[in-house]
PDB file of C-alpha atoms in Angstrom:
ATOM      1  CA  UNK S   1      15.975  43.728 -72.098  1.00 98.00           C
ATOM      2  CA  UNK S   2      17.314  47.267 -71.588  1.00 98.00           C
ATOM      3  CA  UNK S   3      13.898  48.548 -70.545  1.00 98.00           C
ATOM      4  CA  UNK S   4      13.467  45.567 -68.203  1.00 98.00           C
ATOM      5  CA  UNK S   5      16.916  46.259 -66.743  1.00 98.00           C
ATOM      6  CA  UNK S   6      15.867  49.873 -66.131  1.00 98.00           C
ATOM      7  CA  UNK S   7      12.758  48.723 -64.279  1.00 98.00           C
ATOM      8  CA  UNK S   8      14.803  46.369 -62.072  1.00 98.00           C
ATOM      9  CA  UNK S   9      17.306  49.158 -61.431  1.00 98.00           C
ATOM     10  CA  UNK S  10      14.688  51.625 -60.189  1.00 98.00           C
ATOM     11  CA  UNK S  11      15.559  52.655 -56.654  1.00 97.00           C
ATOM     12  CA  UNK S  12      18.966  50.977 -56.838  1.00 98.00           C
ATOM     13  CA  UNK S  13      20.878  52.717 -59.663  1.00 98.00           C
ATOM     14  CA  UNK S  14      21.425  56.469 -59.803  1.00 98.00           C
ATOM     15  CA  UNK S  15      20.075  58.535 -62.703  1.00 98.00           C
ATOM     16  CA  UNK S  16      23.164  60.594 -63.427  1.00 98.00           C
ATOM     17  CA  UNK S  17      22.698  64.153 -64.774  1.00 98.00           C
ATOM     18  CA  UNK S  18      23.691  65.732 -68.080  1.00 98.00           C
ATOM     19  CA  UNK S  19      26.153  68.509 -67.244  1.00 98.00           C
ATOM     20  CA  UNK S  20      27.207  71.547 -69.265  1.00 98.00           C
ATOM     21  CA  UNK S  21      29.880  74.229 -69.050  1.00 98.00           C
ATOM     22  CA  UNK S  22      30.350  77.298 -71.285  1.00 98.00           C
ATOM     23  CA  UNK S  23      34.101  76.787 -70.922  1.00 97.00           C
ATOM     24  CA  UNK S  24      33.889  73.291 -72.422  1.00 98.00           C
ATOM     25  CA  UNK S  25      31.663  74.618 -75.201  1.00 98.00           C
ATOM     26  CA  UNK S  26      34.284  77.238 -76.033  1.00 97.00           C
ATOM     27  CA  UNK S  27      37.131  74.732 -76.087  1.00 97.00           C
ATOM     28  CA  UNK S  28      35.202  72.244 -78.226  1.00 98.00           C
ATOM     29  CA  UNK S  29      33.630  74.783 -80.560  1.00 98.00           C
ATOM     30  CA  UNK S  30      30.180  73.260 -80.013  1.00 98.00           C
ATOM     31  CA  UNK S  31      27.777  72.544 -77.168  1.00 98.00           C
ATOM     32  CA  UNK S  32      29.111  69.778 -74.920  1.00 98.00           C
ATOM     33  CA  UNK S  33      26.795  67.696 -72.719  1.00 98.00           C
ATOM     34  CA  UNK S  34      28.551  65.441 -70.219  1.00 98.00           C
ATOM     35  CA  UNK S  35      27.013  62.314 -68.663  1.00 98.00           C
ATOM     36  CA  UNK S  36      29.103  61.712 -65.480  1.00 98.00           C
ATOM     37  CA  UNK S  37      28.829  58.000 -64.742  1.00 98.00           C
ATOM     38  CA  UNK S  38      31.706  58.561 -62.328  1.00 98.00           C
ATOM     39  CA  UNK S  39      28.898  59.629 -59.951  1.00 98.00           C
ATOM     40  CA  UNK S  40      27.288  56.183 -60.187  1.00 98.00           C
ATOM     41  CA  UNK S  41      27.480  53.671 -57.334  1.00 98.00           C
ATOM     42  CA  UNK S  42      31.056  52.291 -57.103  1.00 95.00           C
ATOM     43  CA  UNK S  43      32.281  55.222 -59.212  1.00 96.00           C
ATOM     44  CA  UNK S  44      31.462  53.901 -62.671  1.00 97.00           C
ATOM     45  CA  UNK S  45      28.739  52.745 -65.048  1.00 98.00           C
ATOM     46  CA  UNK S  46      29.697  49.140 -64.298  1.00 97.00           C
ATOM     47  CA  UNK S  47      27.305  49.072 -61.356  1.00 98.00           C
ATOM     48  CA  UNK S  48      24.462  49.134 -63.887  1.00 98.00           C
ATOM     49  CA  UNK S  49      25.506  45.998 -65.745  1.00 98.00           C
ATOM     50  CA  UNK S  50      26.345  44.174 -62.537  1.00 98.00           C
ATOM     51  CA  UNK S  51      22.988  45.011 -60.982  1.00 98.00           C
ATOM     52  CA  UNK S  52      21.199  43.961 -64.158  1.00 98.00           C
ATOM     53  CA  UNK S  53      22.999  40.619 -64.299  1.00 98.00           C
ATOM     54  CA  UNK S  54      22.577  39.723 -60.632  1.00 98.00           C
ATOM     55  CA  UNK S  55      19.001  40.944 -60.331  1.00 98.00           C
ATOM     56  CA  UNK S  56      18.035  38.782 -63.330  1.00 98.00           C
ATOM     57  CA  UNK S  57      19.899  35.719 -62.054  1.00 98.00           C
ATOM     58  CA  UNK S  58      18.206  32.617 -60.664  1.00 97.00           C
ATOM     59  CA  UNK S  59      18.228  33.097 -56.862  1.00 97.00           C
ATOM     60  CA  UNK S  60      19.779  29.679 -56.214  1.00 96.00           C
ATOM     61  CA  UNK S  61      22.634  30.324 -58.633  1.00 95.00           C
ATOM     62  CA  UNK S  62      23.153  33.782 -57.175  1.00 97.00           C
ATOM     63  CA  UNK S  63      23.285  32.548 -53.590  1.00 97.00           C
ATOM     64  CA  UNK S  64      25.983  30.024 -54.556  1.00 97.00           C
ATOM     65  CA  UNK S  65      28.226  32.932 -55.523  1.00 97.00           C
ATOM     66  CA  UNK S  66      29.437  34.890 -58.531  1.00 97.00           C
ATOM     67  CA  UNK S  67      32.783  35.316 -60.246  1.00 95.00           C
ATOM     68  CA  UNK S  68      34.086  38.225 -62.325  1.00 93.00           C
ATOM     69  CA  UNK S  69      37.341  39.319 -63.953  1.00 88.00           C
ATOM     70  CA  UNK S  70      38.142  43.003 -64.248  1.00 85.00           C
ATOM     71  CA  UNK S  71      40.816  45.668 -63.947  1.00 75.00           C
ATOM     72  CA  UNK S  72      38.657  47.327 -61.324  1.00 82.00           C
ATOM     73  CA  UNK S  73      35.381  48.933 -62.322  1.00 91.00           C
ATOM     74  CA  UNK S  74      33.454  45.780 -63.248  1.00 93.00           C
ATOM     75  CA  UNK S  75      35.089  44.198 -60.190  1.00 90.00           C
ATOM     76  CA  UNK S  76      33.640  46.839 -57.902  1.00 93.00           C
ATOM     77  CA  UNK S  77      30.270  46.757 -59.643  1.00 96.00           C
ATOM     78  CA  UNK S  78      29.899  43.001 -59.214  1.00 97.00           C
ATOM     79  CA  UNK S  79      31.215  43.106 -55.645  1.00 96.00           C
ATOM     80  CA  UNK S  80      28.682  45.818 -54.789  1.00 97.00           C
ATOM     81  CA  UNK S  81      25.740  44.101 -56.493  1.00 98.00           C
ATOM     82  CA  UNK S  82      26.659  40.782 -54.862  1.00 98.00           C
ATOM     83  CA  UNK S  83      26.818  42.410 -51.432  1.00 97.00           C
ATOM     84  CA  UNK S  84      23.426  44.029 -52.012  1.00 97.00           C
ATOM     85  CA  UNK S  85      21.985  40.614 -52.865  1.00 97.00           C
ATOM     86  CA  UNK S  86      23.770  38.799 -50.026  1.00 97.00           C
ATOM     87  CA  UNK S  87      25.817  36.689 -52.445  1.00 97.00           C
ATOM     88  CA  UNK S  88      29.532  35.817 -52.178  1.00 96.00           C
ATOM     89  CA  UNK S  89      31.822  37.154 -54.913  1.00 97.00           C
ATOM     90  CA  UNK S  90      35.286  36.203 -56.163  1.00 96.00           C
ATOM     91  CA  UNK S  91      36.992  38.817 -58.344  1.00 94.00           C
ATOM     92  CA  UNK S  92      40.015  38.175 -60.582  1.00 93.00           C
ATOM     93  CA  UNK S  93      42.033  41.385 -61.004  1.00 90.00           C
ATOM     94  CA  UNK S  94      45.298  42.205 -62.821  1.00 86.00           C
ATOM     95  CA  UNK S  95      48.191  42.755 -60.456  1.00 89.00           C
ATOM     96  CA  UNK S  96      48.827  46.196 -61.986  1.00 84.00           C
ATOM     97  CA  UNK S  97      45.277  47.458 -61.409  1.00 82.00           C
ATOM     98  CA  UNK S  98      45.151  50.765 -59.504  1.00 82.00           C
ATOM     99  CA  UNK S  99      45.502  50.271 -55.748  1.00 84.00           C
ATOM    100  CA  UNK S 100      42.267  52.170 -55.120  1.00 83.00           C
ATOM    101  CA  UNK S 101      40.289  49.741 -57.262  1.00 86.00           C
ATOM    102  CA  UNK S 102      41.824  46.678 -55.596  1.00 88.00           C
ATOM    103  CA  UNK S 103      41.195  48.085 -52.130  1.00 90.00           C
ATOM    104  CA  UNK S 104      37.615  49.120 -52.898  1.00 91.00           C
ATOM    105  CA  UNK S 105      36.763  45.717 -54.346  1.00 92.00           C
ATOM    106  CA  UNK S 106      38.008  43.972 -51.210  1.00 93.00           C
ATOM    107  CA  UNK S 107      36.256  46.513 -48.986  1.00 95.00           C
ATOM    108  CA  UNK S 108      32.958  45.645 -50.672  1.00 95.00           C
ATOM    109  CA  UNK S 109      33.377  42.110 -49.364  1.00 95.00           C
ATOM    110  CA  UNK S 110      34.724  40.312 -52.426  1.00 95.00           C
ATOM    111  CA  UNK S 111      37.614  37.866 -52.445  1.00 95.00           C
ATOM    112  CA  UNK S 112      40.285  39.330 -54.746  1.00 94.00           C
ATOM    113  CA  UNK S 113      42.556  37.012 -56.786  1.00 93.00           C
ATOM    114  CA  UNK S 114      45.407  38.670 -58.700  1.00 93.00           C
ATOM    115  CA  UNK S 115      46.919  37.631 -62.071  1.00 92.00           C
ATOM    116  CA  UNK S 116      49.515  38.947 -64.545  1.00 90.00           C
ATOM    117  CA  UNK S 117      47.619  40.457 -67.471  1.00 80.00           C
ATOM    118  CA  UNK S 118      50.730  40.393 -69.696  1.00 81.00           C
ATOM    119  CA  UNK S 119      51.353  36.637 -69.382  1.00 87.00           C
ATOM    120  CA  UNK S 120      48.106  35.038 -68.182  1.00 89.00           C
ATOM    121  CA  UNK S 121      44.608  34.806 -69.672  1.00 88.00           C
ATOM    122  CA  UNK S 122      41.948  36.158 -67.357  1.00 83.00           C
ATOM    123  CA  UNK S 123      39.280  34.290 -69.318  1.00 84.00           C
ATOM    124  CA  UNK S 124      40.980  30.933 -68.764  1.00 90.00           C
ATOM    125  CA  UNK S 125      41.663  31.581 -65.079  1.00 92.00           C
ATOM    126  CA  UNK S 126      38.161  32.911 -64.517  1.00 88.00           C
ATOM    127  CA  UNK S 127      36.491  29.928 -66.189  1.00 88.00           C
ATOM    128  CA  UNK S 128      38.635  27.537 -64.126  1.00 91.00           C
ATOM    129  CA  UNK S 129      37.900  29.185 -60.772  1.00 92.00           C
ATOM    130  CA  UNK S 130      34.186  29.479 -61.559  1.00 91.00           C
ATOM    131  CA  UNK S 131      34.017  25.785 -62.462  1.00 92.00           C
ATOM    132  CA  UNK S 132      36.041  24.627 -59.454  1.00 94.00           C
ATOM    133  CA  UNK S 133      33.970  26.609 -56.966  1.00 94.00           C
ATOM    134  CA  UNK S 134      30.554  26.365 -58.585  1.00 95.00           C
ATOM    135  CA  UNK S 135      30.334  30.110 -59.193  1.00 96.00           C
ATOM    136  CA  UNK S 136      28.371  31.893 -61.896  1.00 96.00           C
ATOM    137  CA  UNK S 137      30.690  33.933 -64.111  1.00 94.00           C
ATOM    138  CA  UNK S 138      29.507  37.480 -64.821  1.00 95.00           C
ATOM    139  CA  UNK S 139      31.469  38.611 -67.862  1.00 93.00           C
ATOM    140  CA  UNK S 140      32.414  42.292 -68.104  1.00 93.00           C
ATOM    141  CA  UNK S 141      30.885  42.972 -71.525  1.00 96.00           C
ATOM    142  CA  UNK S 142      30.084  39.847 -73.551  1.00 95.00           C
ATOM    143  CA  UNK S 143      26.997  39.075 -71.467  1.00 97.00           C
ATOM    144  CA  UNK S 144      23.466  40.029 -72.594  1.00 98.00           C
ATOM    145  CA  UNK S 145      22.229  41.153 -69.178  1.00 98.00           C
ATOM    146  CA  UNK S 146      25.371  43.227 -68.629  1.00 98.00           C
ATOM    147  CA  UNK S 147      24.910  44.931 -72.017  1.00 98.00           C
ATOM    148  CA  UNK S 148      21.264  45.554 -71.104  1.00 98.00           C
ATOM    149  CA  UNK S 149      22.268  47.173 -67.834  1.00 98.00           C
ATOM    150  CA  UNK S 150      24.801  49.428 -69.526  1.00 98.00           C
ATOM    151  CA  UNK S 151      22.123  50.329 -72.042  1.00 98.00           C
ATOM    152  CA  UNK S 152      20.180  52.089 -69.302  1.00 99.00           C
ATOM    153  CA  UNK S 153      22.739  54.900 -69.689  1.00 99.00           C
ATOM    154  CA  UNK S 154      21.454  55.275 -73.243  1.00 98.00           C
ATOM    155  CA  UNK S 155      17.828  55.425 -72.115  1.00 98.00           C
ATOM    156  CA  UNK S 156      18.733  58.268 -69.776  1.00 98.00           C
ATOM    157  CA  UNK S 157      20.739  60.077 -72.459  1.00 98.00           C
ATOM    158  CA  UNK S 158      17.829  59.813 -74.892  1.00 98.00           C
ATOM    159  CA  UNK S 159      15.388  61.291 -72.366  1.00 98.00           C
ATOM    160  CA  UNK S 160      17.790  64.008 -71.201  1.00 98.00           C
ATOM    161  CA  UNK S 161      18.723  64.969 -74.753  1.00 98.00           C
ATOM    162  CA  UNK S 162      15.038  65.357 -75.588  1.00 98.00           C
ATOM    163  CA  UNK S 163      14.575  67.563 -72.510  1.00 98.00           C
ATOM    164  CA  UNK S 164      17.501  69.718 -73.698  1.00 97.00           C
ATOM    165  CA  UNK S 165      16.079  69.980 -77.211  1.00 97.00           C
ATOM    166  CA  UNK S 166      18.829  67.850 -78.788  1.00 97.00           C
ATOM    167  CA  UNK S 167      17.479  65.734 -81.634  1.00 96.00           C
ATOM    168  CA  UNK S 168      20.780  65.108 -83.446  1.00 98.00           C
ATOM    169  CA  UNK S 169      24.261  64.690 -81.973  1.00 98.00           C
ATOM    170  CA  UNK S 170      27.194  62.335 -81.723  1.00 98.00           C
ATOM    171  CA  UNK S 171      27.515  60.448 -78.448  1.00 99.00           C
ATOM    172  CA  UNK S 172      31.141  59.772 -77.534  1.00 99.00           C
ATOM    173  CA  UNK S 173      31.588  56.719 -75.322  1.00 99.00           C
ATOM    174  CA  UNK S 174      34.734  55.451 -73.598  1.00 98.00           C
ATOM    175  CA  UNK S 175      35.145  51.958 -75.027  1.00 98.00           C
ATOM    176  CA  UNK S 176      36.939  48.802 -73.895  1.00 96.00           C
ATOM    177  CA  UNK S 177      35.170  45.554 -74.736  1.00 96.00           C
ATOM    178  CA  UNK S 178      32.128  47.444 -75.953  1.00 98.00           C
ATOM    179  CA  UNK S 179      29.420  46.698 -73.393  1.00 98.00           C
ATOM    180  CA  UNK S 180      28.659  50.339 -72.656  1.00 98.00           C
ATOM    181  CA  UNK S 181      29.048  51.407 -76.283  1.00 98.00           C
ATOM    182  CA  UNK S 182      26.765  48.704 -77.650  1.00 98.00           C
ATOM    183  CA  UNK S 183      24.183  49.133 -74.881  1.00 98.00           C
ATOM    184  CA  UNK S 184      23.943  52.889 -75.419  1.00 99.00           C
ATOM    185  CA  UNK S 185      23.785  52.376 -79.193  1.00 98.00           C
ATOM    186  CA  UNK S 186      20.864  49.948 -78.872  1.00 98.00           C
ATOM    187  CA  UNK S 187      18.985  52.291 -76.548  1.00 98.00           C
ATOM    188  CA  UNK S 188      19.531  55.280 -78.821  1.00 98.00           C
ATOM    189  CA  UNK S 189      18.454  53.296 -81.878  1.00 98.00           C
ATOM    190  CA  UNK S 190      15.091  52.719 -80.190  1.00 98.00           C
ATOM    191  CA  UNK S 191      14.602  55.987 -78.303  1.00 98.00           C
ATOM    192  CA  UNK S 192      16.694  58.654 -80.059  1.00 98.00           C
ATOM    193  CA  UNK S 193      17.720  57.621 -83.590  1.00 98.00           C
ATOM    194  CA  UNK S 194      19.214  61.069 -84.233  1.00 98.00           C
ATOM    195  CA  UNK S 195      21.965  60.320 -81.711  1.00 98.00           C
ATOM    196  CA  UNK S 196      24.919  58.455 -83.230  1.00 98.00           C
ATOM    197  CA  UNK S 197      27.272  56.638 -80.869  1.00 98.00           C
ATOM    198  CA  UNK S 198      31.032  56.653 -81.476  1.00 98.00           C
ATOM    199  CA  UNK S 199      33.565  54.608 -79.458  1.00 98.00           C
ATOM    200  CA  UNK S 200      36.657  56.337 -78.042  1.00 98.00           C
ATOM    201  CA  UNK S 201      39.806  54.455 -77.001  1.00 98.00           C
ATOM    202  CA  UNK S 202      43.450  55.038 -76.036  1.00 98.00           C
ATOM    203  CA  UNK S 203      45.970  55.220 -78.869  1.00 98.00           C
ATOM    204  CA  UNK S 204      47.777  51.914 -79.279  1.00 97.00           C
ATOM    205  CA  UNK S 205      44.847  50.051 -77.719  1.00 97.00           C
ATOM    206  CA  UNK S 206      42.191  51.058 -80.255  1.00 98.00           C
ATOM    207  CA  UNK S 207      41.038  47.568 -81.220  1.00 98.00           C
ATOM    208  CA  UNK S 208      37.415  48.665 -81.705  1.00 98.00           C
ATOM    209  CA  UNK S 209      38.391  51.552 -83.992  1.00 98.00           C
ATOM    210  CA  UNK S 210      40.617  49.253 -86.058  1.00 98.00           C
ATOM    211  CA  UNK S 211      37.978  46.524 -86.107  1.00 98.00           C
ATOM    212  CA  UNK S 212      35.428  48.958 -87.509  1.00 98.00           C
ATOM    213  CA  UNK S 213      37.873  49.959 -90.237  1.00 98.00           C
ATOM    214  CA  UNK S 214      38.722  46.334 -91.043  1.00 98.00           C
ATOM    215  CA  UNK S 215      35.156  45.047 -90.893  1.00 97.00           C
ATOM    216  CA  UNK S 216      36.160  42.267 -88.493  1.00 97.00           C
ATOM    217  CA  UNK S 217      37.550  41.808 -84.997  1.00 97.00           C
ATOM    218  CA  UNK S 218      41.128  43.014 -84.490  1.00 98.00           C
ATOM    219  CA  UNK S 219      43.219  42.291 -81.382  1.00 97.00           C
ATOM    220  CA  UNK S 220      45.545  44.577 -79.468  1.00 96.00           C
ATOM    221  CA  UNK S 221      49.206  43.596 -79.640  1.00 92.00           C
ATOM    222  CA  UNK S 222      49.669  44.341 -75.936  1.00 89.00           C
ATOM    223  CA  UNK S 223      47.453  44.521 -72.855  1.00 83.00           C
ATOM    224  CA  UNK S 224      49.628  46.886 -70.843  1.00 85.00           C
ATOM    225  CA  UNK S 225      51.308  50.212 -71.367  1.00 90.00           C
ATOM    226  CA  UNK S 226      48.438  52.700 -71.112  1.00 94.00           C
ATOM    227  CA  UNK S 227      47.255  54.688 -68.096  1.00 95.00           C
ATOM    228  CA  UNK S 228      43.709  54.035 -69.349  1.00 95.00           C
ATOM    229  CA  UNK S 229      43.613  50.629 -67.615  1.00 88.00           C
ATOM    230  CA  UNK S 230      39.829  50.561 -67.333  1.00 90.00           C
ATOM    231  CA  UNK S 231      39.340  50.296 -71.105  1.00 95.00           C
ATOM    232  CA  UNK S 232      42.337  48.198 -72.151  1.00 92.00           C
ATOM    233  CA  UNK S 233      40.909  44.876 -73.357  1.00 91.00           C
ATOM    234  CA  UNK S 234      42.228  42.208 -75.747  1.00 91.00           C
ATOM    235  CA  UNK S 235      39.625  42.799 -78.463  1.00 95.00           C
ATOM    236  CA  UNK S 236      35.971  43.749 -78.986  1.00 97.00           C
ATOM    237  CA  UNK S 237      33.425  41.285 -77.681  1.00 97.00           C
ATOM    238  CA  UNK S 238      31.821  38.666 -79.887  1.00 97.00           C
ATOM    239  CA  UNK S 239      28.404  39.965 -78.818  1.00 98.00           C
ATOM    240  CA  UNK S 240      29.244  43.651 -78.669  1.00 98.00           C
ATOM    241  CA  UNK S 241      31.138  44.121 -81.924  1.00 98.00           C
ATOM    242  CA  UNK S 242      28.295  43.217 -84.326  1.00 98.00           C
ATOM    243  CA  UNK S 243      26.104  45.775 -82.531  1.00 98.00           C
ATOM    244  CA  UNK S 244      28.818  48.422 -82.686  1.00 98.00           C
ATOM    245  CA  UNK S 245      29.505  47.672 -86.352  1.00 98.00           C
ATOM    246  CA  UNK S 246      25.807  48.012 -87.227  1.00 98.00           C
ATOM    247  CA  UNK S 247      24.979  51.099 -85.195  1.00 98.00           C
ATOM    248  CA  UNK S 248      28.086  53.151 -84.427  1.00 98.00           C
ATOM    249  CA  UNK S 249      30.084  55.730 -86.313  1.00 98.00           C
ATOM    250  CA  UNK S 250      33.872  55.606 -86.752  1.00 98.00           C
ATOM    251  CA  UNK S 251      36.011  55.149 -83.678  1.00 98.00           C
ATOM    252  CA  UNK S 252      38.266  57.807 -82.179  1.00 98.00           C
ATOM    253  CA  UNK S 253      41.557  57.422 -80.306  1.00 98.00           C
ATOM    254  CA  UNK S 254      43.389  59.791 -77.961  1.00 98.00           C
ATOM    255  CA  UNK S 255      46.814  59.700 -76.334  1.00 98.00           C
ATOM    256  CA  UNK S 256      47.427  59.125 -72.634  1.00 98.00           C
ATOM    257  CA  UNK S 257      48.426  62.774 -72.285  1.00 98.00           C
ATOM    258  CA  UNK S 258      45.178  63.865 -73.921  1.00 98.00           C
ATOM    259  CA  UNK S 259      43.273  61.648 -71.466  1.00 98.00           C
ATOM    260  CA  UNK S 260      45.036  63.493 -68.639  1.00 98.00           C
ATOM    261  CA  UNK S 261      43.946  66.756 -70.274  1.00 98.00           C
ATOM    262  CA  UNK S 262      40.350  65.498 -70.271  1.00 98.00           C
ATOM    263  CA  UNK S 263      40.634  64.622 -66.576  1.00 98.00           C
ATOM    264  CA  UNK S 264      41.883  68.113 -65.759  1.00 98.00           C
ATOM    265  CA  UNK S 265      39.087  69.814 -67.712  1.00 98.00           C
ATOM    266  CA  UNK S 266      36.437  67.613 -66.063  1.00 98.00           C
ATOM    267  CA  UNK S 267      37.692  68.751 -62.676  1.00 98.00           C
ATOM    268  CA  UNK S 268      38.222  72.416 -63.541  1.00 98.00           C
ATOM    269  CA  UNK S 269      35.008  72.976 -65.483  1.00 98.00           C
ATOM    270  CA  UNK S 270      32.550  70.503 -63.949  1.00 98.00           C
ATOM    271  CA  UNK S 271      34.111  69.722 -60.541  1.00 98.00           C
ATOM    272  CA  UNK S 272      34.001  66.060 -61.575  1.00 98.00           C
ATOM    273  CA  UNK S 273      36.735  63.481 -60.913  1.00 98.00           C
ATOM    274  CA  UNK S 274      37.403  61.227 -63.909  1.00 98.00           C
ATOM    275  CA  UNK S 275      39.886  58.377 -64.239  1.00 97.00           C
ATOM    276  CA  UNK S 276      42.092  58.272 -67.380  1.00 98.00           C
ATOM    277  CA  UNK S 277      40.019  55.665 -69.215  1.00 97.00           C
ATOM    278  CA  UNK S 278      36.849  57.455 -68.174  1.00 98.00           C
ATOM    279  CA  UNK S 279      38.068  60.746 -69.629  1.00 98.00           C
ATOM    280  CA  UNK S 280      38.992  59.693 -73.173  1.00 98.00           C
ATOM    281  CA  UNK S 281      35.586  60.607 -74.617  1.00 98.00           C
ATOM    282  CA  UNK S 282      35.748  64.110 -73.137  1.00 98.00           C
ATOM    283  CA  UNK S 283      39.327  64.434 -74.393  1.00 98.00           C
ATOM    284  CA  UNK S 284      38.162  63.545 -77.909  1.00 98.00           C
ATOM    285  CA  UNK S 285      35.332  66.084 -77.747  1.00 98.00           C
ATOM    286  CA  UNK S 286      37.730  68.830 -76.708  1.00 98.00           C
ATOM    287  CA  UNK S 287      40.831  67.918 -78.714  1.00 98.00           C
ATOM    288  CA  UNK S 288      39.432  66.266 -81.875  1.00 97.00           C
ATOM    289  CA  UNK S 289      36.862  68.875 -82.974  1.00 96.00           C
ATOM    290  CA  UNK S 290      37.449  68.352 -86.699  1.00 97.00           C
ATOM    291  CA  UNK S 291      36.672  64.631 -86.349  1.00 98.00           C
ATOM    292  CA  UNK S 292      33.225  65.294 -84.857  1.00 98.00           C
ATOM    293  CA  UNK S 293      30.137  66.556 -86.675  1.00 97.00           C
ATOM    294  CA  UNK S 294      27.217  68.705 -85.554  1.00 97.00           C
ATOM    295  CA  UNK S 295      26.767  71.642 -83.235  1.00 97.00           C
ATOM    296  CA  UNK S 296      26.337  69.494 -80.114  1.00 98.00           C
ATOM    297  CA  UNK S 297      28.086  66.460 -78.695  1.00 98.00           C
ATOM    298  CA  UNK S 298      27.172  64.186 -75.791  1.00 98.00           C
ATOM    299  CA  UNK S 299      30.077  62.763 -73.802  1.00 98.00           C
ATOM    300  CA  UNK S 300      30.063  59.903 -71.301  1.00 99.00           C
ATOM    301  CA  UNK S 301      32.602  60.026 -68.462  1.00 98.00           C
ATOM    302  CA  UNK S 302      32.530  56.326 -67.716  1.00 98.00           C
ATOM    303  CA  UNK S 303      34.352  56.211 -64.377  1.00 97.00           C
ATOM    304  CA  UNK S 304      36.176  58.128 -61.682  1.00 97.00           C
ATOM    305  CA  UNK S 305      38.161  55.490 -59.806  1.00 93.00           C
ATOM    306  CA  UNK S 306      41.598  57.066 -60.039  1.00 93.00           C
ATOM    307  CA  UNK S 307      44.516  56.913 -57.616  1.00 90.00           C
ATOM    308  CA  UNK S 308      45.074  60.348 -56.002  1.00 93.00           C
ATOM    309  CA  UNK S 309      48.604  60.735 -57.337  1.00 95.00           C
ATOM    310  CA  UNK S 310      47.448  60.141 -60.927  1.00 95.00           C
ATOM    311  CA  UNK S 311      44.702  62.730 -60.568  1.00 97.00           C
ATOM    312  CA  UNK S 312      47.006  65.291 -58.975  1.00 97.00           C
ATOM    313  CA  UNK S 313      49.504  64.632 -61.779  1.00 97.00           C
ATOM    314  CA  UNK S 314      46.846  65.386 -64.381  1.00 98.00           C
ATOM    315  CA  UNK S 315      46.030  68.674 -62.667  1.00 97.00           C
ATOM    316  CA  UNK S 316      49.688  69.592 -62.337  1.00 97.00           C
ATOM    317  CA  UNK S 317      50.222  68.982 -66.053  1.00 96.00           C
ATOM    318  CA  UNK S 318      47.006  70.381 -67.509  1.00 97.00           C
ATOM    319  CA  UNK S 319      45.341  72.301 -64.687  1.00 90.00           C
ATOM    320  CA  UNK S 320      46.027  75.808 -65.928  1.00 82.00           C
ATOM    321  CA  UNK S 321      42.879  77.821 -66.611  1.00 68.00           C
ATOM    322  CA  UNK S 322      44.483  80.139 -69.149  1.00 52.00           C
TER     323      UNK S 322
END
């Protein structure tokens, strides 16, 4: 399915590069290779899963319209893919989602419906709206075609790692519900078995890390309170967690301040804009060196949809070069 998704994505999805910086290598104490999915259409990897899901959908179902729930990146991905296919889209977004993400989703032509993530269930609201309007729900991670689309990142990493002469490394992936993590892990299992994927999350919202330790799905106590909104989810997915448990190494967690540090280093060293949730994997590579093995690490920056004041705040706090 991942290879089929890659074929359908040809000419529509960007092949993002693998970037390096001697400054990042020095900070991390090993070679650091960064996959900037913030350069993808709509500013995040989510465009891949959305394109995969919609391009594989029955044309009649697609033309009737699609529904998605998301804090912003999946929202924009589905809105973009729907617009490309000439299909209407309704997107359910938390009321505290960054203004940039809400505005971009609407600008892509989607109808935006807001909800309170602290008191309301997006799954219940999404199912109800989809049923009432006859829309096809495109889930953000617990959806096979979405996982397959995210897995195309892993196919690219496997090929680019081989080109760089990397046959063994840990691959740090920003993780929410686990669609990107599980997709990359499946692709690496097939194409680059020497690459071991590890999920990275915000402290206090590390449900995947805790689930791996417990051997079963653990929920977060809260769904708000982190600047890493893009990867704050209730719990790992029912489809994604068994894949992660089988294929991935132990999870990592970083603080919000460390995520801001990762954002600043991405900008200073790579000239790349990362959002907080998209920077946690880079933060772990730079600030958790003793928790990582090997002389090389691959890092995915999963998204760059950050409000300007948050980004400028990260630079003000951690933007010193000495």
